[in-house]
Amino acid sequence: MKSRFSRMVDAVLFSEILKGLVLTFRHIFVRSITDTYPHQKRTLPPGYRGVIVHLRYDDGTEKCVGCALCEAACPSHCITVVSAEDPVLPQRRIAAKYTLDVTKCVFCGFCVQACPVDALASSPEYEMATWNKRDLVMDKKAMLQLGDRYFPKRQKRPPYTEERFALFNKLKTSTFPAAHKIAV
Amino acid sequence: MDLMFYIVSAVITIAVVMGVVLLHVAYITYFERKILGDMQDRMGPMEVGYHGLLQPIADGLKLFFKEDIIPSGANKIIFTAAPILVLVPALIGFAVIPFGRDSLTIGPFTFNPIITDINIGILYILAFASLGAYGVLLGGWASNSKYALLGGLRSAAQVISYELPLGLALVGPILLSESLSMVKMTEAQSGGALKWFILVQPIPFFIYVISAIAETNRLPFDLPEAESELVAGFFTEYSGMRFAFFFLAEYANMILTSCIATVVFLGGWHAPHPALEFIPPILWFLAKVYCFLFFYIWIRATLPRLRFDQLMGFCWKILLPVGLANILITSIVVYWLRS
């Protein structure tokens, strides 16, 4: 506790205000912590969750199998999946329609965790400003494009798919000799 | 013929002074934003031009082209007149400020570094400074909005209160220089920094600084436009060019009070040492004014806003008695020295 006299001296000399002035003056020489955003972008942390994208295997086929588990996992109901059988490869299912409404998405990444074939990923894309908000309802094509841009390193397609097709072909030829065969 | 030359050179001087002052008013906003940014560890305007140097021009153009809205409930005549009533007193004070020493003669024209040297210069400035309060009060009232009215009332109360210590602080230097003319006051301080009135009259200088900040409604005394309580105070309802007029007036007032402080306390255009006289006097004047303006911004970056009763109490209970005591002591000392 300061004495009455020294408090009086402080009040007369505005010493508290002087202390404040010295502090603000010192901050002139502190480097500015701002990024000049459009010219200078921040480096994102490795686990950054931006827009959700679709991935491909190394041979260019889509990973997505249309199981709609992402749709079930989505807390904001922004994913819609219409599953269908692949017209070229029977027994293989794909998403005939896949829409991600980025305006609703909360970027939680639950869909990425729910995906059984790792077809989804969180991209570091965050600059989604657009003139038309309908552009933000992305279909599978747009998501694949984004995925190609941000994940150029692709996973090798596991061989079991081909094995399945080979088995299918074998069964078909033995049972229905005239049936259409799948090219593997 | 001589009269014509005189009038032409006077008109050119007025145009140049107004132009330069308005340019400084525009750039003081840039100066303020940059310094505030630096003090808060950010950058301030960076986009328009090199390090944002063209920002004031961009802002001016934006305000100029913005829609000018007059509220339907407003009193149209007073609402339109108020910004001009604020701006004119702020600009008219520059007529008696001596910016430098030497007159410039080109052919038959002579340009003085002062528009007119009237023998009651400082009284003239104070009189016009009080007129500015009318514009603020009328603008707040004519807007027909409770926030604007409250801002106007606060501003009127504050400006009228702080005018007293402001005037009292200036009486000391007036007694010392035995003149109300700004030129004579500058001359009385010639011969180095030791002759400046800030050394003989330090307390009035502090009273003047505090009252000047309050007079121009700047932080920490910006209660008339306290954002957190009154939206924007007396110019809540203003937009476009009229809003810009209030802004210009505020910054012009800042520069004017800085000029007065320079002339009255800091020796005007005199160099701090006779050996430094080779630097043009106008540069010394500018340097002093900018030091003062920097202090304005510095204090803005440092202090929070006062409460209204603190503001009034500080003025009436502290500044006014101290100012009066200073006049008494100064008069006695001056009388004793001169007799």
PDB file of C-alpha atoms in Angstrom, chain B residues 215-315:
ATOM      1  CA  GLU B 215     -12.842  20.745 -26.988  1.00  0.00           C
ATOM      2  CA  THR B 216     -12.276  18.697 -30.094  1.00  0.00           C
ATOM      3  CA  ASN B 217     -14.335  15.798 -28.673  1.00  0.00           C
ATOM      4  CA  ARG B 218     -11.457  13.375 -28.940  1.00  0.00           C
ATOM      5  CA  LEU B 219     -10.762  10.326 -26.835  1.00  0.00           C
ATOM      6  CA  PRO B 220     -10.668  10.075 -23.827  1.00  0.00           C
ATOM      7  CA  PHE B 221     -13.246  12.864 -23.835  1.00  0.00           C
ATOM      8  CA  ASP B 222     -15.300  11.720 -26.840  1.00  0.00           C
ATOM      9  CA  LEU B 223     -18.542  11.391 -24.895  1.00  0.00           C
ATOM     10  CA  PRO B 224     -20.576  13.275 -27.529  1.00  0.00           C
ATOM     11  CA  GLU B 225     -19.918  10.458 -29.966  1.00  0.00           C
ATOM     12  CA  ALA B 226     -19.512   7.566 -27.526  1.00  0.00           C
ATOM     13  CA  GLU B 227     -20.078   4.589 -29.829  1.00  0.00           C
ATOM     14  CA  SER B 228     -21.015   2.161 -27.112  1.00  0.00           C
ATOM     15  CA  GLU B 229     -23.809   4.351 -25.767  1.00  0.00           C
ATOM     16  CA  LEU B 230     -24.916   6.774 -28.463  1.00  0.00           C
ATOM     17  CA  VAL B 231     -24.324   4.992 -31.809  1.00  0.00           C
ATOM     18  CA  ALA B 232     -22.345   7.924 -33.225  1.00  0.00           C
ATOM     19  CA  GLY B 233     -23.607  10.813 -31.101  1.00  0.00           C
ATOM     20  CA  PHE B 234     -24.625  14.008 -32.788  1.00  0.00           C
ATOM     21  CA  PHE B 235     -23.903  12.807 -36.324  1.00  0.00           C
ATOM     22  CA  THR B 236     -25.793   9.527 -36.042  1.00  0.00           C
ATOM     23  CA  GLU B 237     -28.295  10.539 -38.728  1.00  0.00           C
ATOM     24  CA  TYR B 238     -25.796  12.130 -41.086  1.00  0.00           C
ATOM     25  CA  SER B 239     -24.454  10.449 -44.190  1.00  0.00           C
ATOM     26  CA  GLY B 240     -22.395  11.193 -47.257  1.00  0.00           C
ATOM     27  CA  MET B 241     -20.864  14.612 -47.642  1.00  0.00           C
ATOM     28  CA  ARG B 242     -22.522  16.098 -44.536  1.00  0.00           C
ATOM     29  CA  PHE B 243     -21.013  13.358 -42.416  1.00  0.00           C
ATOM     30  CA  ALA B 244     -17.678  14.127 -44.042  1.00  0.00           C
ATOM     31  CA  PHE B 245     -18.082  17.778 -43.034  1.00  0.00           C
ATOM     32  CA  PHE B 246     -18.374  16.820 -39.372  1.00  0.00           C
ATOM     33  CA  PHE B 247     -15.329  14.625 -39.763  1.00  0.00           C
ATOM     34  CA  LEU B 248     -13.359  17.354 -41.501  1.00  0.00           C
ATOM     35  CA  ALA B 249     -14.357  19.792 -38.775  1.00  0.00           C
ATOM     36  CA  GLU B 250     -13.133  17.449 -36.062  1.00  0.00           C
ATOM     37  CA  TYR B 251      -9.746  17.005 -37.681  1.00  0.00           C
ATOM     38  CA  ALA B 252      -9.471  20.669 -38.674  1.00  0.00           C
ATOM     39  CA  ASN B 253     -10.140  21.523 -35.025  1.00  0.00           C
ATOM     40  CA  MET B 254      -7.383  19.130 -34.002  1.00  0.00           C
ATOM     41  CA  ILE B 255      -4.927  20.878 -36.301  1.00  0.00           C
ATOM     42  CA  LEU B 256      -6.142  24.307 -35.214  1.00  0.00           C
ATOM     43  CA  THR B 257      -5.686  23.549 -31.518  1.00  0.00           C
ATOM     44  CA  SER B 258      -2.256  22.113 -32.305  1.00  0.00           C
ATOM     45  CA  CYS B 259      -1.378  25.309 -34.175  1.00  0.00           C
ATOM     46  CA  ILE B 260      -2.499  27.426 -31.221  1.00  0.00           C
ATOM     47  CA  ALA B 261      -0.464  25.320 -28.831  1.00  0.00           C
ATOM     48  CA  THR B 262       2.530  25.698 -31.125  1.00  0.00           C
ATOM     49  CA  VAL B 263       2.181  29.455 -31.383  1.00  0.00           C
ATOM     50  CA  VAL B 264       1.327  30.115 -27.759  1.00  0.00           C
ATOM     51  CA  PHE B 265       3.476  27.611 -25.873  1.00  0.00           C
ATOM     52  CA  LEU B 266       6.054  26.098 -28.224  1.00  0.00           C
ATOM     53  CA  GLY B 267       7.486  29.237 -29.810  1.00  0.00           C
ATOM     54  CA  GLY B 268       5.632  29.151 -33.128  1.00  0.00           C
ATOM     55  CA  TRP B 269       8.000  28.941 -36.068  1.00  0.00           C
ATOM     56  CA  HIS B 270      11.113  29.639 -33.983  1.00  0.00           C
ATOM     57  CA  ALA B 271      13.894  27.090 -33.987  1.00  0.00           C
ATOM     58  CA  PRO B 272      14.737  25.588 -30.584  1.00  0.00           C
ATOM     59  CA  HIS B 273      18.260  27.035 -30.863  1.00  0.00           C
ATOM     60  CA  PRO B 274      19.454  30.104 -32.835  1.00  0.00           C
ATOM     61  CA  ALA B 275      22.044  27.864 -34.533  1.00  0.00           C
ATOM     62  CA  LEU B 276      19.221  25.884 -36.128  1.00  0.00           C
ATOM     63  CA  GLU B 277      17.655  28.919 -37.805  1.00  0.00           C
ATOM     64  CA  PHE B 278      18.893  27.788 -41.245  1.00  0.00           C
ATOM     65  CA  ILE B 279      16.050  25.257 -41.407  1.00  0.00           C
ATOM     66  CA  PRO B 280      12.991  27.057 -42.846  1.00  0.00           C
ATOM     67  CA  PRO B 281      10.683  28.327 -40.078  1.00  0.00           C
ATOM     68  CA  ILE B 282       7.662  26.695 -41.689  1.00  0.00           C
ATOM     69  CA  LEU B 283       9.283  23.276 -41.192  1.00  0.00           C
ATOM     70  CA  TRP B 284       9.776  23.987 -37.495  1.00  0.00           C
ATOM     71  CA  PHE B 285       6.145  25.007 -37.288  1.00  0.00           C
ATOM     72  CA  LEU B 286       5.003  21.832 -39.038  1.00  0.00           C
ATOM     73  CA  ALA B 287       7.224  19.653 -36.871  1.00  0.00           C
ATOM     74  CA  LYS B 288       5.808  21.131 -33.687  1.00  0.00           C
ATOM     75  CA  VAL B 289       2.221  20.822 -34.929  1.00  0.00           C
ATOM     76  CA  TYR B 290       2.799  17.209 -35.868  1.00  0.00           C
ATOM     77  CA  CYS B 291       4.346  16.423 -32.476  1.00  0.00           C
ATOM     78  CA  PHE B 292       1.196  17.767 -30.911  1.00  0.00           C
ATOM     79  CA  LEU B 293      -1.029  15.819 -33.303  1.00  0.00           C
ATOM     80  CA  PHE B 294       0.974  12.699 -32.519  1.00  0.00           C
ATOM     81  CA  PHE B 295       0.243  13.279 -28.849  1.00  0.00           C
ATOM     82  CA  TYR B 296      -3.475  13.465 -29.665  1.00  0.00           C
ATOM     83  CA  ILE B 297      -3.349  10.077 -31.332  1.00  0.00           C
ATOM     84  CA  TRP B 298      -1.036   8.633 -28.718  1.00  0.00           C
ATOM     85  CA  ILE B 299      -3.435   9.531 -25.926  1.00  0.00           C
ATOM     86  CA  ARG B 300      -6.289   8.100 -27.972  1.00  0.00           C
ATOM     87  CA  ALA B 301      -4.494   4.780 -28.230  1.00  0.00           C
ATOM     88  CA  THR B 302      -3.802   4.751 -24.493  1.00  0.00           C
ATOM     89  CA  LEU B 303      -6.802   5.905 -22.505  1.00  0.00           C
ATOM     90  CA  PRO B 304     -10.359   4.617 -22.249  1.00  0.00           C
ATOM     91  CA  ARG B 305     -13.341   6.966 -22.265  1.00  0.00           C
ATOM     92  CA  LEU B 306     -14.202   8.887 -19.101  1.00  0.00           C
ATOM     93  CA  ARG B 307     -17.570   8.839 -17.393  1.00  0.00           C
ATOM     94  CA  PHE B 308     -19.597  12.019 -17.855  1.00  0.00           C
ATOM     95  CA  ASP B 309     -19.533  13.071 -14.182  1.00  0.00           C
ATOM     96  CA  GLN B 310     -15.767  12.469 -14.079  1.00  0.00           C
ATOM     97  CA  LEU B 311     -15.388  14.650 -17.138  1.00  0.00           C
ATOM     98  CA  MET B 312     -17.375  17.515 -15.683  1.00  0.00           C
ATOM     99  CA  GLY B 313     -15.896  17.148 -12.208  1.00  0.00           C
ATOM    100  CA  PHE B 314     -12.377  17.223 -13.588  1.00  0.00           C
ATOM    101  CA  CYS B 315     -13.109  20.412 -15.486  1.00  0.00           C
TER     102      CYS B 315
END
